[in-house]
Coordinates of C-alpha atoms in Angstrom, one line a residue:
M401 CA 12.6 25.8 38.7
T402 CA 14.2 29.1 39.3
Q403 CA 11.8 32.0 38.5
S404 CA 13.0 34.3 35.8
G405 CA 12.8 37.5 37.8
V406 CA 10.6 39.1 35.3
R407 CA 8.1 41.3 37.1
E408 CA 5.3 43.4 35.4
N409 CA 3.7 46.8 36.5
E410 CA 0.4 45.6 35.9
T411 CA -1.4 49.0 35.7
R412 CA 1.5 50.4 33.3
G413 CA 2.6 47.0 31.6
V414 CA 6.5 48.1 32.0
R415 CA 9.4 46.1 33.1
G416 CA 9.8 46.5 36.9
E417 CA 13.1 46.6 39.0
P418 CA 14.7 43.2 40.2
G419 CA 13.7 42.3 43.6
P420 CA 16.0 41.1 46.1
G421 CA 18.0 38.0 45.2
E422 CA 16.8 38.6 41.5
A423 CA 18.9 38.6 38.3
E424 CA 18.4 41.5 36.0
P425 CA 15.2 40.5 34.1
A426 CA 15.0 40.2 30.5
T427 CA 12.3 41.6 28.3
E428 CA 9.7 38.8 26.9
T429 CA 11.2 39.3 23.5
E430 CA 14.8 38.7 24.5
T431 CA 13.8 35.5 25.8
E432 CA 13.2 34.6 22.0
T433 CA 16.5 35.2 20.1
A434 CA 17.3 34.9 16.6
D435 CA 20.0 32.3 15.1
E436 CA 22.1 35.3 14.8
G437 CA 22.5 36.0 18.5
G438 CA 20.7 39.3 18.9
P439 CA 17.2 39.9 20.3
A440 CA 14.7 38.8 17.9
K441 CA 11.3 40.6 17.0
D442 CA 8.4 38.8 18.3
T443 CA 5.9 39.0 15.4
G444 CA 3.8 36.0 16.1
P445 CA 0.2 36.4 17.3
D446 CA 1.2 36.5 21.0
A447 CA 2.9 39.4 20.5
Q448 CA -0.1 41.5 19.8
A449 CA -1.7 43.3 22.9
G450 CA -4.6 41.5 24.2
A451 CA -3.9 38.1 22.2
Q452 CA -5.6 35.2 23.8
P453 CA -3.2 32.2 24.3
P454 CA -4.0 29.0 22.6
G455 CA -6.3 27.3 24.8
D456 CA -7.6 30.1 26.9
G457 CA -11.4 30.0 26.2
G458 CA -12.6 32.8 28.5
D459 CA -12.0 36.4 29.6
G460 CA -11.0 35.6 33.2
A461 CA -7.6 36.9 34.4
E462 CA -6.0 33.2 34.7
G463 CA -3.1 33.2 32.5
R464 CA -3.3 36.7 31.6
S465 CA -1.9 39.9 32.6
I466 CA -4.4 43.3 32.7
A467 CA -2.5 44.3 29.4
G468 CA -3.6 40.9 27.9
R469 CA 0.1 39.6 28.2
P470 CA 0.7 36.1 29.3
R471 CA 1.8 35.7 32.9
R472 CA 4.6 33.8 34.3
P473 CA 3.3 30.4 33.5
R474 CA 3.3 31.1 29.9
R475 CA 7.0 32.3 29.8
L476 CA 8.0 29.7 32.0
L477 CA 6.8 27.3 29.3
K478 CA 8.6 29.1 26.7
W479 CA 11.9 28.8 28.6
S480 CA 11.1 25.2 29.4
A481 CA 10.6 24.4 25.6
A482 CA 14.0 26.5 24.9
V483 CA 16.2 24.3 27.5
L484 CA 14.4 21.1 26.2
A485 CA 15.4 22.0 22.5
L486 CA 18.9 22.6 23.7
L487 CA 19.1 19.3 25.4
I488 CA 17.5 17.4 22.4
L489 CA 19.9 19.1 20.1
G490 CA 22.9 18.3 22.5
T491 CA 22.2 14.7 23.2
A492 CA 21.6 14.2 19.6
G493 CA 24.9 15.5 18.8
A494 CA 26.4 13.4 21.4
G495 CA 24.5 10.4 20.3
Y496 CA 25.8 10.8 16.8
L497 CA 29.5 11.5 18.1
Y498 CA 29.1 8.2 20.1
Y499 CA 27.7 6.4 17.1
R500 CA 30.6 7.3 15.2
H501 CA 32.8 6.2 18.0
L502 CA 31.2 2.7 18.0
N503 CA 31.4 2.3 14.2
G504 CA 35.2 3.6 14.7
N505 CA 35.7 0.4 17.0
I506 CA 34.8 -2.0 14.4
K507 CA 37.4 -3.7 12.4
K508 CA 36.8 -4.5 8.6
D509 CA 37.9 -7.0 6.2
A510 CA 37.0 -8.5 2.6
L511 CA 34.1 -11.0 2.5
N512 CA 35.4 -13.1 0.1
L513 CA 39.3 -13.7 -1.3
G514 CA 38.6 -16.8 -3.2
D515 CA 38.0 -16.7 -7.1
H516 CA 34.9 -19.2 -7.0
K517 CA 31.7 -17.5 -6.5
V518 CA 28.4 -19.2 -5.4
A519 CA 25.3 -17.7 -6.9
A520 CA 22.9 -16.0 -4.1
P521 CA 19.8 -18.3 -3.7
T522 CA 16.9 -17.5 -5.6
P523 CA 14.2 -15.6 -3.7
N524 CA 11.0 -17.6 -2.7
A525 CA 7.6 -16.6 -4.0
A526 CA 7.5 -13.8 -1.4
G527 CA 10.8 -12.3 -3.0
Q528 CA 12.6 -13.2 0.3
T529 CA 16.0 -14.7 0.7
P530 CA 17.7 -16.9 3.4
L531 CA 21.1 -15.0 5.0
N532 CA 24.2 -17.1 5.8
I533 CA 26.8 -15.7 8.1
L534 CA 30.0 -17.2 9.0
L535 CA 31.0 -17.0 12.4
I536 CA 34.8 -17.1 13.5
G537 CA 36.6 -17.8 16.5
S538 CA 40.2 -16.7 16.0
D539 CA 43.1 -17.6 18.3
A540 CA 45.1 -14.8 17.4
R541 CA 47.7 -14.1 20.1
D542 CA 48.7 -10.8 18.6
T543 CA 47.9 -8.6 21.8
E544 CA 49.3 -9.0 25.3
E545 CA 45.9 -9.4 26.4
N546 CA 45.1 -12.3 23.7
Q547 CA 48.4 -13.6 24.6
K548 CA 47.6 -14.1 28.5
L549 CA 44.2 -15.7 27.9
G550 CA 45.5 -17.8 24.8
G551 CA 48.6 -19.1 26.5
A552 CA 51.3 -20.7 24.3
R553 CA 53.9 -17.8 24.6
E554 CA 55.9 -19.3 21.5
T555 CA 52.9 -18.4 19.2
F556 CA 52.8 -14.9 19.9
G557 CA 52.3 -12.7 16.6
G558 CA 52.2 -16.0 14.9
T559 CA 49.6 -16.9 12.1
P560 CA 46.2 -16.9 13.6
L561 CA 44.0 -19.8 13.2
A562 CA 40.2 -20.0 12.7
D563 CA 39.5 -22.7 15.6
V564 CA 35.8 -21.8 15.7
Q565 CA 33.7 -21.9 12.5
M566 CA 30.1 -22.1 12.4
L567 CA 27.5 -21.3 9.5
L568 CA 24.6 -19.5 10.7
H569 CA 21.5 -19.8 8.3
L570 CA 18.5 -17.8 8.8
S571 CA 15.6 -18.9 6.9
A572 CA 14.3 -16.6 4.0
D573 CA 10.9 -16.3 5.8
R574 CA 12.7 -15.4 9.1
T575 CA 11.0 -18.5 10.9
N576 CA 13.8 -20.4 11.8
M577 CA 17.7 -20.5 12.1
S578 CA 20.2 -23.2 11.6
V579 CA 23.8 -23.3 12.9
V580 CA 26.4 -26.0 11.2
S581 CA 29.7 -26.3 13.1
M582 CA 32.8 -27.5 11.1
P583 CA 35.6 -29.1 13.4
R584 CA 38.9 -27.0 13.4
D585 CA 40.7 -30.2 12.0
T586 CA 38.7 -31.1 9.5
L587 CA 40.7 -31.8 6.0
V588 CA 39.7 -29.6 3.1
K589 CA 40.9 -28.1 0.1
I590 CA 41.9 -24.5 0.7
P591 CA 41.2 -22.7 -2.3
K592 CA 43.7 -19.6 -4.0
C593 CA 43.1 -16.5 -2.2
T594 CA 44.2 -12.9 -2.9
D595 CA 44.5 -10.5 -0.1
P596 CA 43.3 -7.3 -1.6
D597 CA 45.1 -5.2 0.7
D598 CA 48.7 -5.9 -0.4
G599 CA 47.9 -8.1 -3.5
K600 CA 49.5 -11.0 -2.1
V601 CA 48.3 -14.2 -3.6
Y602 CA 48.1 -17.7 -1.3
P603 CA 47.8 -20.7 -3.9
A604 CA 45.6 -23.2 -3.4
T605 CA 46.8 -25.9 -0.9
Q606 CA 48.1 -29.1 -2.7
G607 CA 45.9 -31.8 -1.3
R608 CA 43.9 -31.4 1.9
T609 CA 44.8 -29.7 5.1
M610 CA 43.2 -28.4 8.4
T611 CA 40.2 -26.0 7.7
N612 CA 41.6 -23.8 10.7
Q613 CA 44.6 -22.6 8.2
S614 CA 42.5 -20.8 5.9
L615 CA 42.6 -17.6 8.1
G616 CA 46.2 -17.5 7.8
H617 CA 45.8 -17.4 3.8
G618 CA 44.9 -13.5 3.6
G619 CA 42.1 -13.2 6.4
P620 CA 38.5 -14.4 7.2
G621 CA 37.7 -13.6 3.6
C622 CA 39.7 -17.2 2.7
S623 CA 37.7 -18.8 5.3
V624 CA 34.5 -17.9 3.7
A625 CA 36.0 -19.1 0.2
T626 CA 37.0 -22.4 1.7
W627 CA 33.2 -22.9 3.3
Q628 CA 31.8 -21.9 0.0
E629 CA 34.0 -24.2 -2.1
L630 CA 33.2 -27.3 0.2
T631 CA 29.6 -26.5 0.8
G632 CA 28.2 -24.7 -2.4
I633 CA 26.6 -22.4 0.3
H634 CA 26.6 -18.5 -0.8
I635 CA 27.9 -16.9 2.4
D636 CA 26.5 -13.3 2.7
H637 CA 28.6 -12.1 5.8
F638 CA 31.4 -12.9 8.2
V639 CA 31.8 -12.0 12.1
M640 CA 35.3 -12.8 13.5
V641 CA 36.2 -12.3 17.4
D642 CA 39.2 -13.3 19.2
F643 CA 39.8 -14.4 22.7
A644 CA 39.7 -11.3 24.4
G645 CA 36.5 -10.2 22.6
V646 CA 34.9 -13.2 23.8
V647 CA 35.8 -12.4 27.5
S648 CA 34.8 -8.6 27.2
M649 CA 31.1 -9.9 25.7
A650 CA 30.9 -12.6 28.2
D651 CA 31.4 -10.0 30.9
A652 CA 28.9 -7.4 29.5
V653 CA 26.2 -10.0 29.2
G654 CA 26.6 -10.7 32.9
G655 CA 26.7 -14.4 32.9
V656 CA 25.6 -17.7 30.9
P657 CA 24.0 -20.5 32.7
V658 CA 26.0 -23.7 31.5
C659 CA 25.8 -27.5 32.9
V660 CA 28.1 -30.4 33.6
D661 CA 27.5 -33.7 34.9
A662 CA 30.2 -34.0 37.4
N663 CA 33.1 -31.6 38.5
I664 CA 35.4 -30.9 36.2
H665 CA 38.9 -29.4 35.9
S666 CA 40.5 -29.2 32.4
R667 CA 43.9 -29.9 33.1
T668 CA 46.4 -32.7 32.5
S669 CA 49.5 -33.6 34.3
D670 CA 51.7 -32.0 32.1
G671 CA 49.9 -28.4 32.2
K672 CA 47.7 -28.8 29.1
G673 CA 43.7 -27.8 29.3
S674 CA 41.8 -24.5 29.4
G675 CA 41.7 -24.5 33.2
L676 CA 37.9 -24.7 33.5
K677 CA 37.1 -25.7 36.9
L678 CA 33.2 -26.1 37.8
E679 CA 31.0 -28.2 40.1
K680 CA 28.5 -30.5 39.0
G681 CA 25.4 -28.7 38.0
T682 CA 24.5 -25.6 36.5
S683 CA 26.8 -22.4 37.0
Y684 CA 26.7 -19.3 35.5
I685 CA 30.1 -18.4 33.8
Q686 CA 31.2 -15.1 32.4
G687 CA 34.5 -13.5 31.3
E688 CA 37.7 -15.7 31.5
Q689 CA 35.7 -18.5 32.5
A690 CA 33.4 -18.3 29.4
L691 CA 36.2 -18.6 27.3
Q692 CA 37.7 -21.5 28.9
W693 CA 34.4 -23.1 28.8
L694 CA 34.4 -22.4 24.9
R695 CA 38.1 -23.7 24.6
T696 CA 37.8 -27.0 26.7
R697 CA 38.7 -30.2 24.9
Y698 CA 40.3 -32.1 27.7
G699 CA 37.6 -33.0 30.2
F700 CA 34.5 -32.7 27.8
E701 CA 33.4 -36.2 26.4
D702 CA 36.3 -37.9 24.4
G703 CA 38.5 -34.7 24.6
S704 CA 38.1 -34.1 21.0
D705 CA 36.8 -30.9 18.7
L706 CA 33.6 -32.6 18.6
A707 CA 32.9 -32.5 22.4
R708 CA 33.8 -28.8 22.2
A709 CA 31.9 -27.9 19.4
K710 CA 28.9 -29.3 21.3
A711 CA 29.9 -27.4 24.5
Q712 CA 29.9 -24.3 22.3
H713 CA 26.4 -25.1 20.8
M714 CA 25.2 -25.3 24.8
Y715 CA 26.5 -22.0 25.4
M716 CA 25.2 -20.2 22.5
N717 CA 21.8 -21.6 23.2
A718 CA 22.0 -20.4 26.8
M719 CA 23.5 -16.8 25.7
V720 CA 20.6 -16.3 23.5
R721 CA 17.8 -17.3 25.8
Q722 CA 19.7 -15.1 28.4
L723 CA 19.7 -12.0 26.3
R724 CA 16.1 -12.5 25.6
D725 CA 15.2 -12.9 29.3
N726 CA 17.6 -10.9 31.1
A727 CA 15.9 -7.6 31.9
T728 CA 19.3 -6.0 33.4
L729 CA 20.1 -5.2 29.8
S730 CA 17.0 -2.7 29.7
S731 CA 19.8 -0.5 31.8
P732 CA 21.3 2.0 29.5
N733 CA 24.6 1.6 31.3
K734 CA 24.4 -2.3 30.5
L735 CA 23.7 -1.7 26.9
R736 CA 26.2 0.8 26.4
R737 CA 28.8 -1.3 28.0
L738 CA 27.6 -4.1 25.7
A739 CA 27.8 -2.0 22.5
E740 CA 31.5 -0.9 23.4
E741 CA 32.7 -4.3 24.2
A742 CA 30.8 -6.0 21.0
T743 CA 32.2 -3.2 18.6
R744 CA 35.9 -3.6 19.8
A745 CA 35.6 -7.2 19.6
L746 CA 34.3 -7.7 16.0
T747 CA 36.0 -7.8 12.8
V748 CA 33.2 -8.0 9.9
D749 CA 32.8 -7.7 6.2
T750 CA 32.1 -4.2 4.7
G751 CA 28.4 -5.3 4.7
L752 CA 28.0 -5.1 8.4
D753 CA 30.5 -2.4 9.2
T754 CA 28.5 0.0 11.0
V755 CA 26.4 -0.1 14.4
K756 CA 23.0 0.6 12.1
K757 CA 23.9 -2.6 10.0
L758 CA 24.6 -4.9 13.1
Y759 CA 21.5 -3.2 14.8
D760 CA 19.4 -4.3 11.6
L761 CA 20.9 -7.7 11.4
S762 CA 20.2 -8.7 15.3
N763 CA 16.5 -7.5 14.5
E764 CA 16.5 -10.0 11.9
L765 CA 17.7 -12.8 14.2
R766 CA 15.7 -11.7 16.9
K767 CA 12.7 -12.2 14.7
V768 CA 13.4 -16.3 15.7
E769 CA 12.2 -18.1 18.7
P770 CA 15.0 -20.3 20.6
E771 CA 12.1 -23.3 19.8
R772 CA 13.2 -22.9 16.1
I773 CA 17.2 -22.7 16.5
T774 CA 19.0 -25.8 15.7
M775 CA 22.7 -26.5 16.5
T776 CA 24.5 -29.0 14.4
T777 CA 27.8 -30.2 14.0
M778 CA 29.1 -31.2 10.6
P779 CA 28.8 -35.0 10.2
N780 CA 32.5 -36.5 9.8
R781 CA 34.6 -39.5 10.2
Y782 CA 38.0 -39.8 11.6
V783 CA 41.3 -39.8 9.3
G784 CA 44.0 -40.6 11.3
A785 CA 43.7 -37.7 14.1
R786 CA 41.7 -35.6 11.6
V787 CA 38.3 -35.8 10.5
E788 CA 36.8 -35.4 7.0
P789 CA 33.1 -34.9 5.9
T790 CA 30.8 -37.8 5.1
D791 CA 27.9 -38.1 3.1
D792 CA 25.6 -37.2 5.7
A793 CA 27.6 -33.8 5.5
E794 CA 26.7 -33.2 2.3
Q795 CA 23.0 -33.9 3.2
L796 CA 23.1 -31.2 5.9
F797 CA 24.7 -28.8 3.5
R798 CA 22.0 -29.7 0.8
L799 CA 19.4 -28.7 3.3
V800 CA 21.1 -25.3 4.0
R801 CA 21.2 -24.8 0.2
E802 CA 17.5 -25.4 0.0
D803 CA 16.5 -23.4 3.0
I804 CA 15.1 -26.4 4.7
A805 CA 14.7 -26.3 8.4
L806 CA 16.7 -28.4 10.4
D807 CA 14.4 -29.0 13.1
G808 CA 12.0 -30.5 10.6
K809 CA 8.8 -28.1 11.2
D810 CA 8.9 -26.6 7.7
K811 CA 5.5 -26.0 6.5
A812 CA 5.0 -28.0 3.2
R813 CA 6.4 -25.8 0.2
K814 CA 4.9 -26.4 -3.2
Q815 CA 6.4 -24.5 -6.1
T816 CA 6.1 -24.7 -9.7
A817 CA 8.5 -23.9 -12.1
E818 CA 6.4 -21.0 -13.7
E819 CA 6.0 -19.6 -10.1
A820 CA 9.8 -19.6 -9.3
A821 CA 11.1 -18.3 -12.7
A822 CA 12.3 -14.5 -12.5
D823 CA 12.6 -14.6 -16.2
P824 CA 10.4 -16.4 -18.6
A825 CA 11.5 -19.3 -20.9
A826 CA 12.1 -18.9 -24.3
A827 CA 10.5 -21.1 -26.8
D828 CA 11.8 -24.8 -26.6
D829 CA 13.4 -24.7 -30.0
E830 CA 15.3 -21.5 -29.3
I831 CA 17.1 -22.5 -26.0
P832 CA 20.6 -23.8 -26.2
V833 CA 21.5 -27.1 -24.0
Q834 CA 24.6 -28.5 -23.4
V835 CA 24.3 -32.2 -21.9
R836 CA 27.1 -33.7 -20.3
N837 CA 27.5 -37.2 -18.8
G838 CA 28.2 -37.4 -15.2
T839 CA 27.2 -41.0 -14.6
R840 CA 30.6 -41.8 -13.4
T841 CA 30.8 -42.7 -9.4
D842 CA 33.8 -43.9 -7.3
T843 CA 32.6 -47.5 -8.2
L844 CA 31.4 -47.5 -11.5
A845 CA 32.5 -46.2 -14.8
A846 CA 30.6 -43.5 -16.8
V847 CA 27.9 -45.2 -19.1
R848 CA 29.1 -44.5 -22.8
G849 CA 27.4 -42.5 -25.0
R850 CA 24.9 -41.3 -22.2
A851 CA 25.2 -37.5 -22.8
S852 CA 24.3 -38.1 -26.9
E853 CA 21.1 -40.6 -25.8
V854 CA 19.7 -37.5 -23.5
T855 CA 20.7 -34.9 -26.2
G856 CA 18.5 -37.0 -28.6
L857 CA 15.5 -37.2 -26.2
L858 CA 15.7 -33.6 -25.8
T859 CA 15.5 -33.2 -29.5
E860 CA 12.6 -35.2 -29.5
K861 CA 10.9 -33.0 -27.3
G862 CA 11.5 -30.0 -29.5
F863 CA 14.9 -28.7 -27.9
A864 CA 16.5 -28.4 -31.4
Q865 CA 19.6 -26.8 -30.2
A866 CA 20.4 -29.4 -27.7
V867 CA 24.1 -30.7 -28.1
A868 CA 26.3 -33.4 -26.3
D869 CA 29.3 -32.1 -24.5
T870 CA 31.8 -34.7 -24.7
T871 CA 34.8 -32.4 -24.1
G872 CA 35.5 -33.5 -20.5
S873 CA 34.8 -36.1 -17.8
W874 CA 32.2 -35.2 -15.0
S875 CA 30.8 -36.8 -11.7
E876 CA 27.2 -35.9 -10.7
D877 CA 25.3 -38.1 -7.9
G878 CA 22.4 -36.5 -8.9
T879 CA 20.7 -35.2 -12.1
V880 CA 21.0 -31.3 -12.5
V881 CA 20.3 -28.4 -14.5
R882 CA 22.8 -25.6 -13.9
Y883 CA 22.5 -22.3 -15.4
P884 CA 24.8 -19.1 -15.1
S885 CA 22.6 -16.1 -14.9
A886 CA 18.9 -14.8 -13.9
D887 CA 18.1 -14.3 -17.6
L888 CA 18.7 -17.8 -18.3
E889 CA 16.8 -19.3 -15.1
G890 CA 13.6 -19.6 -17.1
D891 CA 14.9 -21.6 -19.8
A892 CA 16.8 -24.0 -17.2
Q893 CA 13.8 -24.6 -15.6
R894 CA 11.7 -25.3 -18.8
V895 CA 14.4 -28.1 -19.6
A896 CA 13.8 -29.5 -16.1
K897 CA 10.3 -29.5 -16.5
A898 CA 10.3 -31.1 -19.7
L899 CA 12.4 -34.1 -18.4
G900 CA 10.6 -34.4 -15.0
I901 CA 13.6 -33.0 -13.1
P902 CA 12.4 -31.4 -9.7
L903 CA 12.8 -27.8 -9.5
G904 CA 15.3 -28.2 -6.6
S905 CA 17.8 -29.8 -9.0
V906 CA 17.8 -26.4 -11.1
K907 CA 20.9 -24.7 -9.5
R908 CA 22.5 -21.1 -10.6
S909 CA 26.5 -21.7 -11.0
T910 CA 29.4 -19.6 -12.4
D911 CA 30.8 -22.9 -13.7
V912 CA 28.7 -23.0 -16.7
T913 CA 28.3 -20.5 -19.7
G914 CA 24.8 -21.5 -20.7
V915 CA 22.2 -23.8 -19.6
T916 CA 23.8 -27.2 -18.9
L917 CA 22.2 -30.6 -18.0
V918 CA 24.6 -32.9 -16.4
V919 CA 22.9 -36.5 -16.2
G920 CA 23.7 -38.1 -13.0
A921 CA 24.5 -41.5 -11.5
D922 CA 20.7 -41.5 -10.6
W923 CA 19.8 -41.6 -14.1
R924 CA 22.3 -44.0 -15.8
T925 CA 19.6 -45.9 -18.1
G926 CA 16.0 -45.1 -19.9
T927 CA 14.4 -42.1 -21.1
T928 CA 12.2 -41.3 -18.2
Y929 CA 13.8 -39.7 -15.0
K930 CA 12.4 -40.8 -11.8
A931 CA 13.8 -38.8 -9.0
P932 CA 14.9 -40.2 -6.4
R933 CA 13.0 -40.1 -2.8
R934 CA 14.7 -37.4 -1.2
D935 CA 15.3 -37.4 2.6
D936 CA 14.9 -33.7 3.9
K937 CA 15.5 -34.7 7.5
T938 CA 18.5 -33.7 9.5
P939 CA 20.9 -36.5 9.7
K940 CA 21.3 -37.9 13.3
S941 CA 25.1 -37.9 13.0
A942 CA 24.6 -33.9 13.1
E943 CA 23.9 -34.2 16.7
A944 CA 21.1 -31.6 16.5
L945 CA 20.4 -29.5 19.8
N946 CA 17.4 -27.3 20.0
G947 CA 17.9 -23.9 21.0
A948 CA 15.1 -24.1 23.9
D949 CA 16.7 -27.2 25.4
D950 CA 17.9 -25.8 29.0
K951 CA 18.4 -29.2 30.4
A952 CA 21.3 -30.3 28.2
C953 CA 24.5 -30.9 30.4
M954 CA 27.9 -31.8 29.4
H955 CA 29.6 -35.1 30.0
V956 CA 32.6 -35.0 32.0
N957 CA 35.6 -37.3 31.1
P958 CA 36.2 -39.4 34.6
A959 CA 39.6 -38.5 34.2
F960 CA 39.0 -35.0 34.7
T961 CA 36.9 -34.9 37.7
W962 CA 37.8 -33.9 41.0

């Protein structure tokens, strides 16, 4: 550190002349300037003649001048403190500006463009709620970079498609994570969506269409609406990334290990395919090669979207493990690059529109160990060249709705209606209940008069305001009690308890205006409800992959080997 050039006449206590090579010295008080910019008068205890600096416990000359004033070490300490303060302020200012810069990188869009809203799940006994995030991979070719990476020149500037859709479910207690992929060619009904920017209304589709088209109905908020309509799962956020974003973030991570069981080249004789070319075994891929892996159909297994989803699951699991183990990400430059690339690549809802919100989300996700991460594909069956959800798909959706871990490692959870109700129930004779006949199935007609029979049963049990609703026709596989708002939750659970209906069959729904009992196909006769034995296991058809499985390897179609 350069000396200040201050010299004291120890016998007179006055400022000396500059020595050779020294700058014009300043007085001690001039080193402590006020905010206004002029010299500040030192009125502190150190300014008093003979004042002993803190920590000086004796009368020795060390650290003090004859006049009792601090020697150079004391003065250098003050200079260092002043410089450090300026550095801290300067760095903080730069950090804040960079934080604003990163926030400006993030693109935002509305969360849900549909009319149908799914109620948020009821908190558990500890007041915790699960978190559901829809991950969307867009095939947008709206920039030269995306065009180069995505090919298909004739589609430049065309309506983007949501070719990758994955629902990420983080459990309420943050111990496990489940991911459900929906193949892009799944046939669904896309609901009416309204673009909030220009007010344009996209009518609901007539019949079923491929789910990837939902993105073109106003944006990712319509993909969210489509998922909620199909699954009944409340979605809290979405995160969307395009081709260029996948490449840039893969580069920033520094490579992800993937495995193939034979040499692969994803290219057909007429030029179709992702272009992925790898040797048998494990390779570290990044950048454009990572995008090729995520897009490959031709060459993996049967060449379908189902095989592509499996490859995407392997990549995501490997990337999670890589981010946890990769020491290079402790480098500030690596982290800054990752932050820069990630924020540029993302489109999110307003609930995730700042770096802080994304950082908080990442902290929540990091609580889950890879061993408790389960990747699945929505169970489906072919309809021509497309697919549709099966009964196993509804089973998978129910497990997510009820926050049941897909790895089967949940601790037993026992919860009574009294513990779960946020609002206490009214007296039985003060609870209005509508009873609907939902016993109709695809193969059986509804049981005539069933709503009236169960209404009579409720009346006998003291629910004097129970009435049969015969104004419509309903179909429900399992008997369910629905309620529209939190203040009726206790009432709904009281009705369920009186009939022996399990708590898991009490659902909040905006489709009803009061406590509504739908007598399902599982209760077509009798006055005693017997809840069917529930299977809370993940269907085998979901092809679950554990996040810690580092031995998984994609099977290569022999027609695409070399």
